């Protein structure tokens, strides 16, 4: 039996942060100019290779976390149906490519274009949708979980 997602809220990704490291704010005469090293912009070291999209705390068990898939640029959904188990689905409807949204209270993803519905836990289309629209399951997005960080390939 699929996990029921009873939370009313779909969580969304926050803005990425970039830090400027080592820049001193001294403006007194005679102070040395900041070096190139002082002005280096630092980003999370894993950003370039692992595409971190969330931390485990972003998606409590039974909730849905909406993020932008860095590979497609499309919205995507991250779920944690059981502690430590993470799955992600593309928002691209398999009927004609519109964007689906998550409705945790209805335990479904729904597409507003022609009414397709997909199970929130499995991504499978419901029987009516599968028959009338010949839709298939939402595409799963491969994830890597390293400690608290959840990444896409
Ligand atoms: S494109 Fe989603 S139901 Fe048709």
Coordinates of C-alpha atoms and ligand atoms in Angstrom, one line a residue:
X1 CA 0.0 0.0 0.0
X2 CA 1.5 3.4 -1.0
X3 CA 2.5 5.9 1.7
X4 CA -0.2 8.5 2.3
X5 CA 1.1 12.1 2.3
X6 CA -1.1 13.9 4.7
X7 CA 0.8 17.2 4.9
X8 CA -1.0 20.1 3.3
X9 CA 2.1 22.0 2.4
X10 CA 4.5 21.4 -0.5
X11 CA 7.9 22.7 0.6
X12 CA 10.0 24.6 -1.9
X13 CA 13.7 25.2 -2.4
X14 CA 15.2 28.4 -1.1
X15 CA 17.6 30.6 -2.8
X16 CA 21.1 29.5 -3.3
X17 CA 23.8 31.3 -1.4
X18 CA 27.2 32.5 -2.5
X19 CA 29.7 33.9 0.0
X20 CA 32.6 36.2 -0.6
X21 CA 35.5 34.9 1.4
X22 CA 38.2 36.9 3.1
X23 CA 37.2 40.4 1.9
X24 CA 38.1 43.0 4.5
X25 CA 36.1 46.1 4.9
X26 CA 39.0 48.4 5.8
X27 CA 39.0 51.8 4.1
X28 CA 41.7 53.6 6.1
X29 CA 44.5 55.3 4.1
X30 CA 47.5 53.1 3.7
X31 CA 45.6 49.9 4.0
X32 CA 46.6 47.3 1.5
X33 CA 44.3 46.5 -1.4
X34 CA 42.5 43.2 -1.2
X35 CA 44.4 40.5 -3.1
X36 CA 42.9 38.3 -5.8
X37 CA 42.8 35.5 -3.1
X38 CA 40.8 37.8 -0.8
X39 CA 38.2 38.4 -3.5
X40 CA 37.7 34.7 -4.5
X41 CA 34.1 33.7 -4.5
X42 CA 33.5 30.5 -2.7
X43 CA 30.6 28.1 -3.5
X44 CA 29.8 24.8 -1.8
X45 CA 32.5 22.5 -2.9
X46 CA 30.0 19.8 -4.0
X47 CA 28.0 22.2 -6.3
X48 CA 30.1 21.7 -9.4
X49 CA 30.0 17.9 -9.4
X50 CA 27.1 16.6 -7.4
X51 CA 24.2 19.0 -7.9
X52 CA 22.9 19.1 -4.3
X53 CA 19.2 19.9 -4.5
X54 CA 18.1 19.6 -0.8
X55 CA 19.1 18.4 2.6
X56 CA 17.2 15.7 4.5
X57 CA 15.7 18.3 6.8
X58 CA 14.1 20.0 3.7
X59 CA 11.8 17.0 3.2
X60 CA 10.4 15.6 6.5
X61 CA 8.9 12.1 6.3
X62 CA 5.6 12.2 4.5
X63 CA 6.1 15.6 2.9
X64 CA 6.8 16.8 -0.6
X65 CA 9.7 19.2 -1.5
X66 CA 9.5 21.0 -4.8
X67 CA 12.8 21.9 -6.4
X68 CA 14.2 22.8 -9.8
X69 CA 15.9 19.9 -11.5
X70 CA 19.4 21.3 -12.5
X71 CA 19.5 18.9 -15.5
X72 CA 16.2 19.8 -17.1
X73 CA 15.5 23.2 -15.5
X74 CA 12.0 21.9 -14.8
X75 CA 10.2 21.7 -11.4
X76 CA 10.6 18.3 -9.7
X77 CA 9.4 16.7 -6.5
X78 CA 11.4 15.1 -3.7
X79 CA 9.6 12.8 -1.2
X80 CA 10.7 10.9 1.9
X81 CA 8.0 8.2 2.3
X82 CA 9.9 6.5 5.1
X83 CA 12.8 7.7 7.2
X84 CA 16.0 7.6 5.1
X85 CA 14.2 6.7 1.8
X86 CA 14.1 9.4 -0.8
X87 CA 12.5 9.4 -4.2
X88 CA 12.1 12.2 -6.8
X89 CA 9.9 12.6 -9.8
X90 CA 10.0 14.9 -12.8
X91 CA 7.0 17.3 -13.1
X92 CA 6.7 16.6 -16.8
X93 CA 3.3 15.0 -17.5
X94 CA 3.7 11.9 -19.7
X95 CA 0.6 12.7 -21.7
X96 CA 1.8 15.8 -23.6
X97 CA 4.4 17.4 -21.4
X98 CA 2.6 19.9 -19.3
X99 CA 3.9 20.5 -15.7
X100 CA 2.1 18.5 -13.0
X101 CA 1.8 19.8 -9.4
X102 CA 1.7 17.9 -6.1
X103 CA -1.5 17.6 -4.0
X104 CA -0.5 15.8 -0.9
X105 CA -4.0 15.9 0.6
X106 CA -5.3 14.0 -2.5
X107 CA -2.2 11.7 -2.5
X108 CA -1.7 12.7 -6.1
X109 CA 0.2 14.7 -8.7
X110 CA -2.3 16.4 -11.1
X111 CA -1.9 17.9 -14.5
X112 CA -4.1 20.9 -15.2
X113 CA -3.9 20.5 -19.0
X114 CA -6.1 17.4 -19.6
X115 CA -6.7 16.1 -16.0
X116 CA -4.1 13.4 -15.7
X117 CA -3.5 12.1 -12.1
X118 CA -0.6 10.2 -10.8
X119 CA -0.1 8.5 -7.4
X120 CA 2.0 10.6 -5.2
X121 CA 4.0 7.7 -3.8
X122 CA 4.7 5.7 -7.0
X123 CA 4.3 8.3 -9.8
X124 CA 2.0 5.8 -11.6
X125 CA -1.0 7.2 -13.5
X126 CA -4.4 6.3 -12.1
X127 CA -6.5 3.8 -14.0
X128 CA -8.7 6.4 -15.7
X129 CA -5.7 8.6 -16.8
X130 CA -3.7 5.6 -18.0
X131 CA -6.6 4.4 -20.2
X132 CA -8.0 7.6 -21.5
X133 CA -4.8 9.6 -22.0
X134 CA -2.4 6.7 -22.4
X135 CA -0.1 8.3 -19.8
X136 CA 2.7 6.4 -18.3
X137 CA 4.4 6.9 -14.9
X138 CA 6.2 10.1 -14.1
X139 CA 9.9 9.9 -14.7
X140 CA 12.0 9.1 -11.6
X141 CA 15.0 11.2 -11.0
X142 CA 18.1 9.4 -9.8
X143 CA 19.3 10.6 -6.5
X144 CA 22.5 10.3 -4.4
X145 CA 22.3 10.7 -0.7
X146 CA 25.5 11.5 1.1
X147 CA 25.0 12.3 4.8
X148 CA 22.4 15.0 4.9
X149 CA 22.9 16.1 1.3
X150 CA 20.6 14.9 -1.5
X151 CA 21.9 15.3 -5.0
X152 CA 20.9 14.5 -8.5
X153 CA 23.2 12.8 -11.0
Ligands
LIG1 S1 -0.4 17.1 -20.8 FE1 -0.9 16.5 -18.8 S2 -2.8 15.6 -19.0 FE2 -2.3 16.2 -21.0

